[in-house]
Amino acid sequence: MKRIAIQGIAGSFHDIAAHQYFEGEQVQTLCCATFEEVFERIANDPTVIGMVAIENTIAGSLLHNYELLRASGTTIVGEHKLHIQHSICCLSDDDWTTISEVYSHPVALMQCREFLSRHPDLKAVEAEDTAGAAEYISRNRRRGCAAICNSSAARLYGMKVLEDQIEDNKHNFTRFLVVCSPHKADFLRAEEATNKSSLVFSLPHEEGSLSKILTILSFYNINLTKIQSLPVIGHEWEYLFYVDVTFTDLIRYHQSIDAIIPLTKKLKILGEYRDGKQSKD
């Protein structure tokens, strides 16, 4: 059985992503209140695997998770791109005529802004988690309250779905990273199947330092799919560059890394893994 640490509770999008990624396998989810706790679980028990959101096609990157990943010493062994769909649900004896408040995570409320604007009589209330909002209403029998969450969470907590797919953008995906202790990595990935890598490095204050890196990657036919810069705390105007690349030739990829190491400072490979496919389940 695989033990997966997730941020959130049963029915959350992290929970859904974990079960989809490890479909057909026995999975036990370890629910954590924060992303920090996810990485603490792995540090305290190297057999634990983590599932961590890193970016959303609408809300953008989860910048803090980049720093947690870099500092944790874990390695990325996979990714999963989950189609985010929201539903509005309530207790079985409530309906549109009785609900007056709707609870959800702030990002979910933002992603359903158009829907909420069509229901101005509903007061939006921020919660820590989408599935947690449904669980709270169900456990406390909060009449007159609704939750915005995935329909699977609604079913899990015995809630009635009033309307499904209420998100404004139907092309809303969140990318999750599968992380673990480096000692466990080889059991969770096949090196010959890897075609993606995540790197982090800083650069000297020299003209064209970043363009040199990009030129080398291009020369080795390495495709840059994402670049994210974050300031180095305590060092004014210095930045860490988080870079995702894909490749078709593992040898050429290793050659490109050897070529850029002398031009970077503190280069670290955060993980080498297989590019994840988008799921619409």
GROMACS .gro file of C-alpha atoms in nm:
model
  281
    1MET     CA    1   0.000   0.000   0.000
    2LYS     CA    2   0.124   0.347  -0.091
    3ARG     CA    3   0.089   0.611   0.181
    4ILE     CA    4   0.034   0.954   0.024
    5ALA     CA    5   0.057   1.278   0.224
    6ILE     CA    6  -0.183   1.541   0.088
    7GLN     CA    7  -0.286   1.893   0.185
    8GLY     CA    8  -0.656   1.880   0.261
    9ILE     CA    9  -0.904   1.609   0.353
   10ALA     CA   10  -1.078   1.319   0.181
   11GLY     CA   11  -1.257   1.446  -0.129
   12SER     CA   12  -1.018   1.737  -0.182
   13PHE     CA   13  -0.853   1.788  -0.520
   14HIS     CA   14  -0.524   1.659  -0.377
   15ASP     CA   15  -0.706   1.342  -0.270
   16ILE     CA   16  -0.862   1.303  -0.616
   17ALA     CA   17  -0.523   1.360  -0.786
   18ALA     CA   18  -0.352   1.102  -0.563
   19HIS     CA   19  -0.607   0.831  -0.643
   20GLN     CA   20  -0.603   0.910  -1.015
   21TYR     CA   21  -0.222   0.905  -1.035
   22PHE     CA   22  -0.199   0.573  -0.847
   23GLU     CA   23  -0.511   0.429  -1.012
   24GLY     CA   24  -0.542   0.055  -0.959
   25GLU     CA   25  -0.308   0.056  -0.658
   26GLN     CA   26  -0.382   0.046  -0.287
   27VAL     CA   27  -0.357   0.402  -0.154
   28GLN     CA   28  -0.383   0.542   0.197
   29THR     CA   29  -0.401   0.922   0.207
   30LEU     CA   30  -0.246   1.104   0.504
   31CYS     CA   31  -0.441   1.428   0.538
   32CYS     CA   32  -0.237   1.735   0.635
   33ALA     CA   33  -0.350   2.085   0.727
   34THR     CA   34  -0.062   2.259   0.544
   35PHE     CA   35   0.193   2.195   0.272
   36GLU     CA   36   0.465   2.227   0.538
   37GLU     CA   37   0.311   1.930   0.715
   38VAL     CA   38   0.320   1.726   0.392
   39PHE     CA   39   0.698   1.767   0.369
   40GLU     CA   40   0.737   1.706   0.743
   41ARG     CA   41   0.559   1.372   0.702
   42ILE     CA   42   0.809   1.270   0.434
   43ALA     CA   43   1.106   1.389   0.644
   44ASN     CA   44   0.985   1.188   0.945
   45ASP     CA   45   0.900   0.877   0.743
   46PRO     CA   46   1.092   0.826   0.413
   47THR     CA   47   0.835   0.567   0.298
   48VAL     CA   48   0.569   0.840   0.267
   49ILE     CA   49   0.501   0.992  -0.076
   50GLY     CA   50   0.376   1.348  -0.119
   51MET     CA   51   0.124   1.493  -0.367
   52VAL     CA   52   0.171   1.870  -0.393
   53ALA     CA   53  -0.002   2.126  -0.616
   54ILE     CA   54   0.249   2.349  -0.794
   55GLU     CA   55   0.051   2.552  -1.050
   56ASN     CA   56  -0.294   2.621  -1.187
   57THR     CA   57  -0.380   2.734  -1.539
   58ILE     CA   58  -0.588   3.022  -1.400
   59ALA     CA   59  -0.445   3.112  -1.059
   60GLY     CA   60  -0.080   3.061  -1.164
   61SER     CA   61   0.210   2.916  -0.965
   62LEU     CA   62   0.203   2.828  -0.596
   63LEU     CA   63   0.525   3.014  -0.526
   64HIS     CA   64   0.565   2.902  -0.165
   65ASN     CA   65   0.557   2.538  -0.270
   66TYR     CA   66   0.863   2.592  -0.491
   67GLU     CA   67   1.060   2.702  -0.185
   68LEU     CA   68   0.926   2.416   0.027
   69LEU     CA   69   1.024   2.169  -0.245
   70ARG     CA   70   1.376   2.308  -0.281
   71ALA     CA   71   1.440   2.315   0.095
   72SER     CA   72   1.286   1.975   0.167
   73GLY     CA   73   1.549   1.758  -0.001
   74THR     CA   74   1.274   1.553  -0.167
   75THR     CA   75   1.279   1.466  -0.534
   76ILE     CA   76   1.003   1.480  -0.797
   77VAL     CA   77   0.916   1.139  -0.942
   78GLY     CA   78   0.596   1.223  -1.131
   79GLU     CA   79   0.327   1.476  -1.208
   80HIS     CA   80  -0.049   1.475  -1.262
   81LYS     CA   81  -0.264   1.737  -1.435
   82LEU     CA   82  -0.613   1.736  -1.291
   83HIS     CA   83  -0.917   1.894  -1.455
   84ILE     CA   84  -1.073   2.118  -1.188
   85GLN     CA   85  -1.453   2.108  -1.182
   86HIS     CA   86  -1.670   2.268  -0.914
   87SER     CA   87  -2.022   2.192  -0.796
   88ILE     CA   88  -2.252   2.368  -0.551
   89CYS     CA   89  -2.402   2.132  -0.295
   90CYS     CA   90  -2.614   2.148   0.020
   91LEU     CA   91  -2.792   1.931   0.276
   92SER     CA   92  -3.060   1.701   0.138
   93ASP     CA   93  -3.342   1.905   0.294
   94ASP     CA   94  -3.213   2.237   0.151
   95ASP     CA   95  -3.257   2.374  -0.200
   96TRP     CA   96  -3.219   2.696  -0.398
   97THR     CA   97  -3.499   2.861  -0.200
   98THR     CA   98  -3.341   2.799   0.141
   99ILE     CA   99  -2.966   2.850   0.099
  100SER     CA  100  -2.821   3.193   0.176
  101GLU     CA  101  -2.448   3.130   0.227
  102VAL     CA  102  -2.191   2.942   0.022
  103TYR     CA  103  -1.860   2.821   0.169
  104SER     CA  104  -1.540   2.734  -0.018
  105HIS     CA  105  -1.170   2.798  -0.056
  106PRO     CA  106  -1.095   3.155  -0.178
  107VAL     CA  107  -0.948   3.026  -0.506
  108ALA     CA  108  -1.257   2.815  -0.575
  109LEU     CA  109  -1.481   3.115  -0.504
  110MET     CA  110  -1.271   3.319  -0.748
  111GLN     CA  111  -1.297   3.048  -1.012
  112CYS     CA  112  -1.679   3.055  -0.982
  113ARG     CA  113  -1.712   3.434  -0.980
  114GLU     CA  114  -1.949   3.449  -1.279
  115PHE     CA  115  -2.174   3.186  -1.127
  116LEU     CA  116  -2.185   3.372  -0.795
  117SER     CA  117  -2.261   3.700  -0.973
  118ARG     CA  118  -2.576   3.534  -1.111
  119HIS     CA  119  -2.679   3.452  -0.753
  120PRO     CA  120  -2.628   3.783  -0.567
  121ASP     CA  121  -2.847   3.660  -0.281
  122LEU     CA  122  -2.575   3.407  -0.184
  123LYS     CA  123  -2.316   3.535   0.062
  124ALA     CA  124  -1.969   3.392  -0.014
  125VAL     CA  125  -1.780   3.272   0.295
  126GLU     CA  126  -1.413   3.171   0.272
  127ALA     CA  127  -1.308   2.830   0.405
  128GLU     CA  128  -0.972   2.651   0.428
  129ASP     CA  129  -1.063   2.375   0.185
  130THR     CA  130  -1.329   2.292  -0.076
  131ALA     CA  131  -1.400   1.943   0.057
  132GLY     CA  132  -1.362   2.077   0.411
  133ALA     CA  133  -1.649   2.319   0.346
  134ALA     CA  134  -1.877   2.029   0.250
  135GLU     CA  135  -1.763   1.821   0.548
  136TYR     CA  136  -1.823   2.112   0.787
  137ILE     CA  137  -2.178   2.175   0.663
  138SER     CA  138  -2.260   1.803   0.666
  139ARG     CA  139  -2.113   1.734   1.010
  140ASN     CA  140  -2.280   2.036   1.172
  141ARG     CA  141  -2.606   2.006   0.977
  142ARG     CA  142  -2.580   2.372   0.872
  143ARG     CA  143  -2.919   2.444   0.721
  144GLY     CA  144  -2.919   2.727   0.467
  145CYS     CA  145  -2.551   2.677   0.381
  146ALA     CA  146  -2.401   2.544   0.060
  147ALA     CA  147  -2.047   2.443  -0.037
  148ILE     CA  148  -1.853   2.474  -0.360
  149CYS     CA  149  -1.643   2.161  -0.409
  150ASN     CA  150  -1.597   1.870  -0.647
  151SER     CA  151  -1.906   1.654  -0.692
  152SER     CA  152  -1.717   1.351  -0.556
  153ALA     CA  153  -1.665   1.536  -0.226
  154ALA     CA  154  -2.034   1.620  -0.218
  155ARG     CA  155  -2.124   1.253  -0.252
  156LEU     CA  156  -1.861   1.154   0.007
  157TYR     CA  157  -2.020   1.377   0.270
  158GLY     CA  158  -2.380   1.298   0.180
  159MET     CA  159  -2.452   1.635   0.021
  160LYS     CA  160  -2.699   1.706  -0.258
  161VAL     CA  161  -2.556   1.857  -0.577
  162LEU     CA  162  -2.766   2.154  -0.689
  163GLU     CA  163  -2.560   2.228  -1.000
  164ASP     CA  164  -2.243   2.076  -1.146
  165GLN     CA  165  -1.960   2.233  -1.347
  166ILE     CA  166  -2.020   2.587  -1.221
  167GLU     CA  167  -1.658   2.698  -1.278
  168ASP     CA  168  -1.619   3.000  -1.508
  169ASN     CA  169  -1.340   2.849  -1.718
  170LYS     CA  170  -1.393   2.496  -1.845
  171HIS     CA  171  -1.020   2.460  -1.924
  172ASN     CA  172  -0.906   2.480  -1.564
  173PHE     CA  173  -0.625   2.240  -1.470
  174THR     CA  174  -0.401   2.208  -1.166
  175ARG     CA  175  -0.061   2.046  -1.197
  176PHE     CA  176   0.044   1.828  -0.903
  177LEU     CA  177   0.392   1.696  -0.830
  178VAL     CA  178   0.458   1.353  -0.683
  179VAL     CA  179   0.753   1.384  -0.444
  180CYS     CA  180   0.941   1.146  -0.217
  181SER     CA  181   1.269   1.076  -0.045
  182PRO     CA  182   1.555   1.035  -0.298
  183HIS     CA  183   1.613   0.684  -0.157
  184LYS     CA  184   1.264   0.581  -0.268
  185ALA     CA  185   1.273   0.747  -0.610
  186ASP     CA  186   1.400   0.452  -0.812
  187PHE     CA  187   1.105   0.241  -0.690
  188LEU     CA  188   0.854   0.496  -0.822
  189ARG     CA  189   0.993   0.581  -1.165
  190ALA     CA  190   1.170   0.413  -1.453
  191GLU     CA  191   1.473   0.617  -1.557
  192GLU     CA  192   1.445   0.511  -1.921
  193ALA     CA  193   1.088   0.650  -1.932
  194THR     CA  194   1.179   0.996  -1.800
  195ASN     CA  195   1.132   1.285  -2.042
  196LYS     CA  196   1.097   1.584  -1.810
  197SER     CA  197   1.313   1.753  -1.549
  198SER     CA  198   1.275   2.034  -1.297
  199LEU     CA  199   1.582   2.244  -1.212
  200VAL     CA  200   1.662   2.535  -0.985
  201PHE     CA  201   1.968   2.759  -1.006
  202SER     CA  202   2.091   3.114  -0.958
  203LEU     CA  203   2.301   3.313  -1.203
  204PRO     CA  204   2.592   3.556  -1.172
  205HIS     CA  205   2.524   3.926  -1.230
  206GLU     CA  206   2.657   3.924  -1.583
  207GLU     CA  207   2.502   4.049  -1.904
  208GLY     CA  208   2.333   3.772  -2.098
  209SER     CA  209   2.376   3.508  -1.826
  210LEU     CA  210   2.023   3.371  -1.868
  211SER     CA  211   2.029   3.384  -2.249
  212LYS     CA  212   2.347   3.171  -2.248
  213ILE     CA  213   2.165   2.900  -2.053
  214LEU     CA  214   1.870   2.909  -2.290
  215THR     CA  215   2.098   2.892  -2.593
  216ILE     CA  216   2.272   2.582  -2.460
  217LEU     CA  217   1.943   2.409  -2.385
  218SER     CA  218   1.825   2.487  -2.738
  219PHE     CA  219   2.147   2.350  -2.886
  220TYR     CA  220   2.087   2.015  -2.714
  221ASN     CA  221   1.721   2.010  -2.830
  222ILE     CA  222   1.592   2.059  -2.477
  223ASN     CA  223   1.246   2.218  -2.466
  224LEU     CA  224   1.191   2.482  -2.199
  225THR     CA  225   0.828   2.446  -2.079
  226LYS     CA  226   0.832   2.676  -1.775
  227ILE     CA  227   1.054   2.932  -1.606
  228GLN     CA  228   0.972   3.092  -1.271
  229SER     CA  229   1.195   3.338  -1.087
  230LEU     CA  230   1.184   3.400  -0.713
  231PRO     CA  231   1.396   3.649  -0.515
  232VAL     CA  232   1.670   3.518  -0.288
  233ILE     CA  233   1.572   3.641   0.058
  234GLY     CA  234   1.847   3.855   0.210
  235HIS     CA  235   2.025   3.909  -0.123
  236GLU     CA  236   1.888   4.213  -0.300
  237TRP     CA  237   1.823   4.172  -0.674
  238GLU     CA  238   1.936   3.808  -0.675
  239TYR     CA  239   1.696   3.544  -0.802
  240LEU     CA  240   1.648   3.170  -0.814
  241PHE     CA  241   1.524   3.036  -1.147
  242TYR     CA  242   1.295   2.734  -1.138
  243VAL     CA  243   1.295   2.572  -1.481
  244ASP     CA  244   1.101   2.279  -1.630
  245VAL     CA  245   1.240   2.114  -1.943
  246THR     CA  246   1.132   1.823  -2.159
  247PHE     CA  247   1.350   1.606  -2.381
  248THR     CA  248   1.342   1.300  -2.605
  249ASP     CA  249   1.707   1.195  -2.567
  250LEU     CA  250   1.824   1.119  -2.213
  251ILE     CA  251   2.192   1.134  -2.311
  252ARG     CA  252   2.155   1.477  -2.474
  253TYR     CA  253   1.970   1.596  -2.163
  254HIS     CA  254   2.258   1.489  -1.937
  255GLN     CA  255   2.504   1.659  -2.172
  256SER     CA  256   2.306   1.983  -2.152
  257ILE     CA  257   2.316   1.976  -1.771
  258ASP     CA  258   2.692   1.924  -1.777
  259ALA     CA  259   2.720   2.220  -2.016
  260ILE     CA  260   2.520   2.469  -1.806
  261ILE     CA  261   2.662   2.378  -1.463
  262PRO     CA  262   2.975   2.600  -1.506
  263LEU     CA  263   2.750   2.897  -1.597
  264THR     CA  264   2.516   2.867  -1.297
  265LYS     CA  265   2.538   2.890  -0.920
  266LYS     CA  266   2.395   2.623  -0.692
  267LEU     CA  267   2.222   2.424  -0.966
  268LYS     CA  268   1.999   2.153  -0.823
  269ILE     CA  269   1.793   1.892  -1.007
  270LEU     CA  270   1.459   1.881  -0.825
  271GLY     CA  271   1.348   1.573  -1.012
  272GLU     CA  272   1.353   1.374  -1.334
  273TYR     CA  273   1.024   1.212  -1.425
  274ARG     CA  274   0.768   1.141  -1.696
  275ASP     CA  275   0.554   1.423  -1.836
  276GLY     CA  276   0.202   1.391  -1.695
  277LYS     CA  277  -0.105   1.376  -1.917
  278GLN     CA  278  -0.409   1.591  -1.853
  279SER     CA  279  -0.700   1.411  -1.688
  280LYS     CA  280  -1.061   1.515  -1.741
  281ASP     CA  281  -1.210   1.267  -1.495
   0.00000   0.00000   0.00000
